Each structure stands twice: as C-alpha cells, then as structure tokens.
PDB file of C-alpha atoms and ligand atoms in Angstrom:
ATOM      1  CA  UNK A  16      17.701 -13.269  40.000  1.00  0.00           C
ATOM      2  CA  UNK A  17      14.261 -11.955  39.036  1.00  0.00           C
ATOM      3  CA  UNK A  18      13.244 -12.654  35.403  1.00  0.00           C
ATOM      4  CA  UNK A  19      13.014  -9.539  33.195  1.00  0.00           C
ATOM      5  CA  UNK A  20       9.389  -8.676  32.559  1.00  0.00           C
ATOM      6  CA  UNK A  21       8.562  -8.041  28.910  1.00  0.00           C
ATOM      7  CA  UNK A  22       5.312  -6.944  27.312  1.00  0.00           C
ATOM      8  CA  UNK A  23       4.457  -8.709  24.075  1.00  0.00           C
ATOM      9  CA  UNK A  24       3.542  -5.764  21.829  1.00  0.00           C
ATOM     10  CA  UNK A  25       3.307  -6.571  18.166  1.00  0.00           C
ATOM     11  CA  UNK A  26       6.200  -5.079  16.142  1.00  0.00           C
ATOM     12  CA  UNK A  27       5.513  -4.246  12.530  1.00  0.00           C
ATOM     13  CA  UNK A  28       8.141  -3.887   9.829  1.00  0.00           C
ATOM     14  CA  UNK A  29       7.555  -2.514   6.373  1.00  0.00           C
ATOM     15  CA  UNK A  30       9.891  -2.498   3.392  1.00  0.00           C
ATOM     16  CA  UNK A  31       8.966   0.077   0.777  1.00  0.00           C
ATOM     17  CA  UNK A  32      10.501   0.629  -2.622  1.00  0.00           C
ATOM     18  CA  UNK A  33      10.660   4.344  -3.431  1.00  0.00           C
ATOM     19  CA  UNK A  34      11.678   5.844  -6.765  1.00  0.00           C
ATOM     20  CA  UNK A  35      13.545   9.117  -7.145  1.00  0.00           C
ATOM     21  CA  UNK A  36      13.213  10.385 -10.714  1.00  0.00           C
ATOM     22  CA  UNK A  37      13.533  13.599 -12.700  1.00  0.00           C
ATOM     23  CA  UNK A  38      15.815  15.401 -15.135  1.00  0.00           C
ATOM     24  CA  UNK A  39      19.606  15.252 -15.256  1.00  0.00           C
ATOM     25  CA  UNK A  40      21.284  17.254 -12.525  1.00  0.00           C
ATOM     26  CA  UNK A  41      18.034  18.111 -10.692  1.00  0.00           C
ATOM     27  CA  UNK A  42      19.506  16.840  -7.422  1.00  0.00           C
ATOM     28  CA  UNK A  43      18.119  13.301  -6.990  1.00  0.00           C
ATOM     29  CA  UNK A  44      21.391  11.827  -5.776  1.00  0.00           C
ATOM     30  CA  UNK A  45      22.000  14.877  -3.568  1.00  0.00           C
ATOM     31  CA  UNK A  46      18.529  14.539  -2.015  1.00  0.00           C
ATOM     32  CA  UNK A  47      19.185  10.880  -1.161  1.00  0.00           C
ATOM     33  CA  UNK A  48      22.713  11.552   0.105  1.00  0.00           C
ATOM     34  CA  UNK A  49      21.425  14.295   2.383  1.00  0.00           C
ATOM     35  CA  UNK A  50      18.517  12.175   3.622  1.00  0.00           C
ATOM     36  CA  UNK A  51      20.425   8.962   4.213  1.00  0.00           C
ATOM     37  CA  UNK A  52      23.999  10.093   4.949  1.00  0.00           C
ATOM     38  CA  UNK A  53      23.531  13.746   6.067  1.00  0.00           C
ATOM     39  CA  UNK A  54      26.048  14.682   3.415  1.00  0.00           C
ATOM     40  CA  UNK A  55      26.224  17.151   0.501  1.00  0.00           C
ATOM     41  CA  UNK A  56      28.762  17.614  -2.254  1.00  0.00           C
ATOM     42  CA  UNK A  57      28.810  20.420  -4.832  1.00  0.00           C
ATOM     43  CA  UNK A  58      30.548  18.127  -7.339  1.00  0.00           C
ATOM     44  CA  UNK A  59      28.287  16.706 -10.005  1.00  0.00           C
ATOM     45  CA  UNK A  60      28.780  13.114 -11.038  1.00  0.00           C
ATOM     46  CA  UNK A  61      25.910  11.902 -13.209  1.00  0.00           C
ATOM     47  CA  UNK A  62      24.328   8.671 -12.028  1.00  0.00           C
ATOM     48  CA  UNK A  63      24.624   5.849 -14.510  1.00  0.00           C
ATOM     49  CA  UNK A  64      21.626   3.529 -14.612  1.00  0.00           C
ATOM     50  CA  UNK A  65      20.448   3.220 -11.031  1.00  0.00           C
ATOM     51  CA  UNK A  66      21.899   3.498  -7.519  1.00  0.00           C
ATOM     52  CA  UNK A  67      20.390   2.291  -4.256  1.00  0.00           C
ATOM     53  CA  UNK A  68      20.242   3.486  -0.687  1.00  0.00           C
ATOM     54  CA  UNK A  69      18.468   2.194   2.392  1.00  0.00           C
ATOM     55  CA  UNK A  70      16.957   4.388   5.083  1.00  0.00           C
ATOM     56  CA  UNK A  71      15.588   2.828   8.262  1.00  0.00           C
ATOM     57  CA  UNK A  72      12.918   4.780  10.129  1.00  0.00           C
ATOM     58  CA  UNK A  73      11.737   4.052  13.649  1.00  0.00           C
ATOM     59  CA  UNK A  74       8.326   5.360  12.721  1.00  0.00           C
ATOM     60  CA  UNK A  75       6.677   4.715  16.096  1.00  0.00           C
ATOM     61  CA  UNK A  76       7.507   2.404  19.004  1.00  0.00           C
ATOM     62  CA  UNK A  77       5.888  -0.529  17.182  1.00  0.00           C
ATOM     63  CA  UNK A  78       6.708   0.252  13.557  1.00  0.00           C
ATOM     64  CA  UNK A  79       9.959   0.079  11.630  1.00  0.00           C
ATOM     65  CA  UNK A  80       9.901   1.357   8.063  1.00  0.00           C
ATOM     66  CA  UNK A  81      12.707   0.469   5.672  1.00  0.00           C
ATOM     67  CA  UNK A  82      12.877   2.647   2.597  1.00  0.00           C
ATOM     68  CA  UNK A  83      14.684   1.211  -0.374  1.00  0.00           C
ATOM     69  CA  UNK A  84      15.479   4.322  -2.405  1.00  0.00           C
ATOM     70  CA  UNK A  85      16.027   3.845  -6.121  1.00  0.00           C
ATOM     71  CA  UNK A  86      18.099   6.718  -7.485  1.00  0.00           C
ATOM     72  CA  UNK A  87      17.392   6.577 -11.202  1.00  0.00           C
ATOM     73  CA  UNK A  88      19.681   8.463 -13.583  1.00  0.00           C
ATOM     74  CA  UNK A  89      18.055  11.423 -15.337  1.00  0.00           C
ATOM     75  CA  UNK A  90      19.374  10.102 -18.618  1.00  0.00           C
ATOM     76  CA  UNK A  91      17.158   7.016 -18.220  1.00  0.00           C
ATOM     77  CA  UNK A  92      14.215   9.014 -19.580  1.00  0.00           C
ATOM     78  CA  UNK A  93      15.638   8.253 -22.989  1.00  0.00           C
ATOM     79  CA  UNK A  94      16.122   4.565 -22.297  1.00  0.00           C
ATOM     80  CA  UNK A  95      13.590   1.807 -21.887  1.00  0.00           C
ATOM     81  CA  UNK A  96      14.784   0.467 -18.559  1.00  0.00           C
ATOM     82  CA  UNK A  97      12.344   2.515 -16.473  1.00  0.00           C
ATOM     83  CA  UNK A  98       9.638  -0.180 -16.705  1.00  0.00           C
ATOM     84  CA  UNK A  99      12.039  -2.592 -15.018  1.00  0.00           C
ATOM     85  CA  UNK A 100      13.183  -0.056 -12.420  1.00  0.00           C
ATOM     86  CA  UNK A 101       9.641   1.061 -11.521  1.00  0.00           C
ATOM     87  CA  UNK A 102       8.373  -2.471 -10.840  1.00  0.00           C
ATOM     88  CA  UNK A 103       6.753  -2.884  -7.403  1.00  0.00           C
ATOM     89  CA  UNK A 104       7.508   0.645  -6.241  1.00  0.00           C
ATOM     90  CA  UNK A 105       4.971   1.993  -3.748  1.00  0.00           C
ATOM     91  CA  UNK A 106       5.987   5.647  -3.792  1.00  0.00           C
ATOM     92  CA  UNK A 107       7.995   8.177  -5.764  1.00  0.00           C
ATOM     93  CA  UNK A 108       9.639  11.580  -5.711  1.00  0.00           C
ATOM     94  CA  UNK A 109       9.908  13.588  -8.885  1.00  0.00           C
ATOM     95  CA  UNK A 110      12.681  16.161  -8.545  1.00  0.00           C
ATOM     96  CA  UNK A 111      13.205  19.319 -10.587  1.00  0.00           C
ATOM     97  CA  UNK A 112      15.718  22.156 -10.334  1.00  0.00           C
ATOM     98  CA  UNK A 113      14.137  25.531  -9.478  1.00  0.00           C
ATOM     99  CA  UNK A 114      16.922  27.357 -11.314  1.00  0.00           C
ATOM    100  CA  UNK A 115      16.229  25.613 -14.644  1.00  0.00           C
ATOM    101  CA  UNK A 116      12.579  25.761 -15.766  1.00  0.00           C
ATOM    102  CA  UNK A 117      13.315  23.133 -18.427  1.00  0.00           C
ATOM    103  CA  UNK A 118      13.599  20.569 -15.654  1.00  0.00           C
ATOM    104  CA  UNK A 119      10.078  21.533 -14.529  1.00  0.00           C
ATOM    105  CA  UNK A 120       8.715  21.278 -18.078  1.00  0.00           C
ATOM    106  CA  UNK A 121       9.762  17.627 -18.075  1.00  0.00           C
ATOM    107  CA  UNK A 122       7.978  16.831 -14.788  1.00  0.00           C
ATOM    108  CA  UNK A 123       4.651  15.935 -16.425  1.00  0.00           C
ATOM    109  CA  UNK A 124       6.444  13.511 -18.771  1.00  0.00           C
ATOM    110  CA  UNK A 125       8.093  11.794 -15.803  1.00  0.00           C
ATOM    111  CA  UNK A 126       4.718  11.593 -14.039  1.00  0.00           C
ATOM    112  CA  UNK A 127       2.995  10.146 -17.116  1.00  0.00           C
ATOM    113  CA  UNK A 128       5.796   7.608 -17.529  1.00  0.00           C
ATOM    114  CA  UNK A 129       5.498   6.645 -13.866  1.00  0.00           C
ATOM    115  CA  UNK A 130       1.691   6.270 -13.869  1.00  0.00           C
ATOM    116  CA  UNK A 131       1.779   4.268 -17.105  1.00  0.00           C
ATOM    117  CA  UNK A 132       4.355   1.803 -15.818  1.00  0.00           C
ATOM    118  CA  UNK A 133       3.550   1.213 -12.145  1.00  0.00           C
ATOM    119  CA  UNK A 134       0.308   1.041 -10.180  1.00  0.00           C
ATOM    120  CA  UNK A 135      -0.763   0.096  -6.679  1.00  0.00           C
ATOM    121  CA  UNK A 136      -2.123  -3.455  -6.298  1.00  0.00           C
ATOM    122  CA  UNK A 137      -5.640  -1.926  -6.450  1.00  0.00           C
ATOM    123  CA  UNK A 138      -4.825  -0.263  -9.797  1.00  0.00           C
ATOM    124  CA  UNK A 139      -4.450   3.367  -8.630  1.00  0.00           C
ATOM    125  CA  UNK A 140      -1.375   5.543  -9.116  1.00  0.00           C
ATOM    126  CA  UNK A 141       1.394   5.259  -6.532  1.00  0.00           C
ATOM    127  CA  UNK A 142       1.760   8.317  -4.271  1.00  0.00           C
ATOM    128  CA  UNK A 143       4.205  10.801  -5.701  1.00  0.00           C
ATOM    129  CA  UNK A 144       5.661  13.980  -4.217  1.00  0.00           C
ATOM    130  CA  UNK A 145       7.103  16.770  -6.323  1.00  0.00           C
ATOM    131  CA  UNK A 146      10.366  18.286  -5.076  1.00  0.00           C
ATOM    132  CA  UNK A 147      11.325  21.792  -6.174  1.00  0.00           C
ATOM    133  CA  UNK A 148      15.007  21.391  -5.365  1.00  0.00           C
ATOM    134  CA  UNK A 149      17.876  23.901  -5.009  1.00  0.00           C
ATOM    135  CA  UNK A 150      15.570  26.399  -3.262  1.00  0.00           C
ATOM    136  CA  UNK A 151      18.706  27.947  -1.746  1.00  0.00           C
ATOM    137  CA  UNK A 152      19.210  29.516  -5.194  1.00  0.00           C
ATOM    138  CA  UNK A 153      17.246  31.998  -7.298  1.00  0.00           C
ATOM    139  CA  UNK A 154      14.025  30.479  -8.666  1.00  0.00           C
ATOM    140  CA  UNK A 155      12.804  30.630 -12.219  1.00  0.00           C
ATOM    141  CA  UNK A 156       9.345  30.018 -13.747  1.00  0.00           C
ATOM    142  CA  UNK A 157       6.119  28.668 -12.195  1.00  0.00           C
ATOM    143  CA  UNK A 158       7.815  27.748  -8.908  1.00  0.00           C
ATOM    144  CA  UNK A 159       7.888  31.452  -7.986  1.00  0.00           C
ATOM    145  CA  UNK A 160       4.060  31.299  -7.750  1.00  0.00           C
ATOM    146  CA  UNK A 161       2.857  29.145  -4.844  1.00  0.00           C
ATOM    147  CA  UNK A 162      -0.840  29.158  -5.907  1.00  0.00           C
ATOM    148  CA  UNK A 163       0.061  27.995  -9.415  1.00  0.00           C
ATOM    149  CA  UNK A 164       2.235  25.232  -7.994  1.00  0.00           C
ATOM    150  CA  UNK A 165      -0.569  24.101  -5.657  1.00  0.00           C
ATOM    151  CA  UNK A 166      -2.937  23.980  -8.627  1.00  0.00           C
ATOM    152  CA  UNK A 167      -0.377  22.148 -10.774  1.00  0.00           C
ATOM    153  CA  UNK A 168       0.173  19.348  -8.242  1.00  0.00           C
ATOM    154  CA  UNK A 169      -3.588  18.963  -7.735  1.00  0.00           C
ATOM    155  CA  UNK A 170      -4.353  18.737 -11.446  1.00  0.00           C
ATOM    156  CA  UNK A 171      -1.465  16.367 -12.098  1.00  0.00           C
ATOM    157  CA  UNK A 172      -2.242  13.932  -9.280  1.00  0.00           C
ATOM    158  CA  UNK A 173       0.701  14.554  -6.961  1.00  0.00           C
ATOM    159  CA  UNK A 174       0.279  13.886  -3.243  1.00  0.00           C
ATOM    160  CA  UNK A 175       2.000  17.199  -2.547  1.00  0.00           C
ATOM    161  CA  UNK A 176       5.060  19.319  -3.245  1.00  0.00           C
ATOM    162  CA  UNK A 177       7.949  20.777  -1.267  1.00  0.00           C
ATOM    163  CA  UNK A 178      10.651  23.315  -1.926  1.00  0.00           C
ATOM    164  CA  UNK A 179      13.823  21.500  -0.937  1.00  0.00           C
ATOM    165  CA  UNK A 180      17.504  22.159  -0.668  1.00  0.00           C
ATOM    166  CA  UNK A 181      19.810  19.193  -0.415  1.00  0.00           C
ATOM    167  CA  UNK A 182      22.590  21.718   0.129  1.00  0.00           C
ATOM    168  CA  UNK A 183      21.001  23.558   3.071  1.00  0.00           C
ATOM    169  CA  UNK A 184      18.970  20.592   4.342  1.00  0.00           C
ATOM    170  CA  UNK A 185      15.575  22.220   3.778  1.00  0.00           C
ATOM    171  CA  UNK A 186      12.416  20.038   3.826  1.00  0.00           C
ATOM    172  CA  UNK A 187      14.308  16.804   3.185  1.00  0.00           C
ATOM    173  CA  UNK A 188      12.944  14.947   6.225  1.00  0.00           C
ATOM    174  CA  UNK A 189       9.543  16.627   5.869  1.00  0.00           C
ATOM    175  CA  UNK A 190       8.992  15.544   2.281  1.00  0.00           C
ATOM    176  CA  UNK A 191      10.063  11.978   3.055  1.00  0.00           C
ATOM    177  CA  UNK A 192       7.718  11.873   6.034  1.00  0.00           C
ATOM    178  CA  UNK A 193       4.834  13.095   3.851  1.00  0.00           C
ATOM    179  CA  UNK A 194       5.441  10.313   1.341  1.00  0.00           C
ATOM    180  CA  UNK A 195       5.741   7.594   3.982  1.00  0.00           C
ATOM    181  CA  UNK A 196       2.520   8.837   5.613  1.00  0.00           C
ATOM    182  CA  UNK A 197       0.725   8.442   2.296  1.00  0.00           C
ATOM    183  CA  UNK A 198       2.202   4.995   1.720  1.00  0.00           C
ATOM    184  CA  UNK A 199       1.206   3.779   5.184  1.00  0.00           C
ATOM    185  CA  UNK A 200      -2.289   5.083   4.577  1.00  0.00           C
ATOM    186  CA  UNK A 201      -2.497   3.198   1.275  1.00  0.00           C
ATOM    187  CA  UNK A 202      -1.177   0.091   2.958  1.00  0.00           C
ATOM    188  CA  UNK A 203      -3.997   0.200   5.481  1.00  0.00           C
ATOM    189  CA  UNK A 204      -6.577   0.721   2.748  1.00  0.00           C
ATOM    190  CA  UNK A 205      -5.189  -2.218   0.832  1.00  0.00           C
ATOM    191  CA  UNK A 206      -5.331  -4.398   3.927  1.00  0.00           C
ATOM    192  CA  UNK A 207      -8.994  -3.496   4.482  1.00  0.00           C
ATOM    193  CA  UNK A 208      -9.762  -4.152   0.800  1.00  0.00           C
ATOM    194  CA  UNK A 209      -7.967  -7.501   1.004  1.00  0.00           C
ATOM    195  CA  UNK A 210      -9.945  -8.520   4.076  1.00  0.00           C
ATOM    196  CA  UNK A 211     -13.183  -7.603   2.330  1.00  0.00           C
ATOM    197  CA  UNK A 212     -12.146  -9.551  -0.763  1.00  0.00           C
ATOM    198  CA  UNK A 213     -11.319 -12.599   1.338  1.00  0.00           C
ATOM    199  CA  UNK A 214     -14.656 -12.397   3.130  1.00  0.00           C
ATOM    200  CA  UNK A 215     -16.457 -12.138  -0.183  1.00  0.00           C
ATOM    201  CA  UNK A 216     -14.552 -15.162  -1.451  1.00  0.00           C
ATOM    202  CA  UNK A 217     -15.400 -17.128   1.703  1.00  0.00           C
ATOM    203  CA  UNK A 218     -19.070 -16.298   1.253  1.00  0.00           C
ATOM    204  CA  UNK A 219     -19.121 -17.204  -2.416  1.00  0.00           C
ATOM    205  CA  UNK A 220     -17.608 -20.578  -1.687  1.00  0.00           C
ATOM    206  CA  UNK A 221     -20.235 -21.427   0.980  1.00  0.00           C
ATOM    207  CA  UNK A 222     -23.956 -22.125   0.418  1.00  0.00           C
ATOM    208  CA  UNK A 223     -26.141 -19.872  -1.733  1.00  0.00           C
ATOM    209  CA  UNK A 224     -28.488 -19.385   1.213  1.00  0.00           C
ATOM    210  CA  UNK A 225     -25.807 -17.555   3.160  1.00  0.00           C
ATOM    211  CA  UNK A 226     -25.134 -15.243   0.241  1.00  0.00           C
ATOM    212  CA  UNK A 227     -28.866 -14.428  -0.003  1.00  0.00           C
ATOM    213  CA  UNK A 228     -28.973 -13.639   3.710  1.00  0.00           C
ATOM    214  CA  UNK A 229     -26.002 -11.319   3.296  1.00  0.00           C
ATOM    215  CA  UNK A 230     -27.668  -9.545   0.389  1.00  0.00           C
ATOM    216  CA  UNK A 231     -30.835  -8.978   2.442  1.00  0.00           C
ATOM    217  CA  UNK A 232     -28.835  -7.367   5.219  1.00  0.00           C
ATOM    218  CA  UNK A 233     -26.896  -5.226   2.808  1.00  0.00           C
ATOM    219  CA  UNK A 234     -28.211  -1.696   2.400  1.00  0.00           C
ATOM    220  CA  UNK A 235     -27.328  -1.544  -1.313  1.00  0.00           C
TER     221      UNK A 235
HETATM  222  P1  GTP B 326      21.650  12.644 -12.569  1.00  0.00           P
HETATM  223  O1  GTP B 326      22.291  11.584 -11.756  1.00  0.00           O
HETATM  224  O2  GTP B 326      22.493  13.054 -13.728  1.00  0.00           O
HETATM  225  O3  GTP B 326      20.277  12.330 -13.009  1.00  0.00           O
HETATM  226  O4  GTP B 326      21.577  13.990 -11.634  1.00  0.00           O
HETATM  227  P2  GTP B 326      20.974  14.135 -10.175  1.00  0.00           P
HETATM  228  O5  GTP B 326      19.548  14.519 -10.289  1.00  0.00           O
HETATM  229  O6  GTP B 326      21.304  12.966  -9.340  1.00  0.00           O
HETATM  230  O7  GTP B 326      21.751  15.440  -9.629  1.00  0.00           O
HETATM  231  P3  GTP B 326      22.858  15.520  -8.486  1.00  0.00           P
HETATM  232  O8  GTP B 326      22.281  15.181  -7.169  1.00  0.00           O
HETATM  233  O9  GTP B 326      24.069  14.804  -8.914  1.00  0.00           O
HETATM  234  O10 GTP B 326      23.111  17.102  -8.445  1.00  0.00           O
HETATM  235  C1  GTP B 326      23.517  17.845  -9.591  1.00  0.00           C
HETATM  236  C2  GTP B 326      24.265  19.082  -9.157  1.00  0.00           C
HETATM  237  O11 GTP B 326      23.399  19.963  -8.438  1.00  0.00           O
HETATM  238  C3  GTP B 326      25.436  18.793  -8.215  1.00  0.00           C
HETATM  239  O12 GTP B 326      26.501  19.645  -8.542  1.00  0.00           O
HETATM  240  C4  GTP B 326      24.906  19.134  -6.835  1.00  0.00           C
HETATM  241  O13 GTP B 326      25.897  19.560  -5.944  1.00  0.00           O
HETATM  242  C5  GTP B 326      23.928  20.261  -7.154  1.00  0.00           C
HETATM  243  N1  GTP B 326      22.812  20.318  -6.175  1.00  0.00           N
HETATM  244  C6  GTP B 326      21.984  19.309  -5.835  1.00  0.00           C
HETATM  245  N2  GTP B 326      21.108  19.712  -4.920  1.00  0.00           N
HETATM  246  C7  GTP B 326      21.356  21.011  -4.682  1.00  0.00           C
HETATM  247  C8  GTP B 326      20.775  22.010  -3.826  1.00  0.00           C
HETATM  248  O14 GTP B 326      19.821  21.785  -3.097  1.00  0.00           O
HETATM  249  N3  GTP B 326      21.311  23.262  -3.887  1.00  0.00           N
HETATM  250  C9  GTP B 326      22.378  23.584  -4.701  1.00  0.00           C
HETATM  251  N4  GTP B 326      22.805  24.840  -4.676  1.00  0.00           N
HETATM  252  N5  GTP B 326      22.956  22.671  -5.501  1.00  0.00           N
HETATM  253  C10 GTP B 326      22.461  21.415  -5.501  1.00  0.00           C
HETATM  254 MG1   MG B 327      22.264  11.219  -9.771  1.00  0.00          MG
END
C-alpha cells in the first residue's frame, strides 16, 4: 500500500479569555447561548457569579481559536469579584438593552471598571465591543441615533459596536468575529514587540561595541 502523503503545515491554536459584562438582564447569557449553542429562551434566570462557555472556531485552515467566554452576572457590578474575573482576559463585550436606556447609562462605568482592572501585556486596554442587544424590539435613547453611537464608541475607546438580537440571531457571529480579529491583530503586535525586546536584550548583553554599531545604523 502506498504511504499517505502529508504536507507539514504549521497549525496554530489560540486560547482567548473573553469577558461578557453589562447590566442585569441586558442579554449576556442569551448572547452566549445563541453564539455557542444556537439556542434562545425567553425565560430570565439571573446569572449568579460567573458562568463559562467554550466556543471553538476553525478560523482558517491553519488556525484554531478557542474562546473561553466568561458570562459575568450583572449584579457583580456591586461586588468586588470583578478584579478576579477580569484577570488575563484579552477581549470583552459590554452588553446593554436597547429597550432600557438605564442599561446604556451604565456602559461607561463597566468600561472604566474593565480598563482599570485589566490591560494587555503591553499596558493598553483590551479590545472591547459594545453590543446594543434586543434590537428586535423598540429602541430607546441614544441608540436610535447611529452617528451619536459611532461618536460614543470612538470617544470611549471601544473597538466597535453592533446592534444585536440574541432572539433573532442578528449580528451575533459578526460581532464575535470583529472581536477575534482585533485580538489576533493585538497578538501579532505583541509577538513583534516581544521579538524586538528580545533582540534588544541580546544586544545589551553582548559587547558595547556592537551596541554602538547598532546606534550608528539607527536612523533615530
Ligand atoms: P444577568 O445574568 O442577570 O446579568 O442577565 P443577562 O444579561 O445574562 O440577561 P439574560 O441573557 O438572562 O436575558 C434577560 C432577558 O432578556 C431574558 O428574558 C431573555 O430572554 C431576554 N433577551 C435576551 N436577549 C434578547 C433579545 O435579543 N431579544 C429579546 N426580545 N429578548 C432578549
Ligand atoms: Mg446572565
């Protein structure tokens, strides 16, 4: 029997911790259930503490992305566990309910809390996408004005925003893809920065002459 020919392409696997935060009843659990299990329930059962879900994406033929989704209870805003939950996250969704403008008013507090408690290894904020959920229902407040929303996400350092409906399956995949894109981009930047750091370290630990030569060649 002929041996099976295989090509040795390098397979990459990434595991990313993603936070899903926002006010009580905004639809965080519903968003995750729709995304991971293609399921929606109209019954509301408040999350207690934190729940987890795993979504595996075959991103491209050589890349598998595992998303560890942390579904954090809206009531945690009033607790002090968020620092523990946010640790080592590389991306986040902040969810609000388009039918209750109070849930939007709290978005900036969630974002501040997030940025204060978790950063990328390089020190910058982790990418965060704003989800205007329940768009299958009548909207209330700023979310009725697209330009204002665009301005709001820009000013407040979001990577983007989407109107979503966990019920009708609107923009669930799209918003997740946008976040993963941003995370992969950051990952590449970090890798380049790491390589540069390592090279710098290697130079500093060799002779001073080599460092001088490098400085001469450097345009700065
Ligand atoms: P906490 O766990 O308390 O923080 O709430 P949560 O943000 O996880 O909200 P959850 O997903 O439990 O949804 C709250 C209620 O809103 C439930 O009754 C859901 O069925 C409903 N809901 C969630 N998403 C949508 C949506 O896109 N459209 C509509 N019409 N209802 C939704
Ligand atoms: Mg929940």
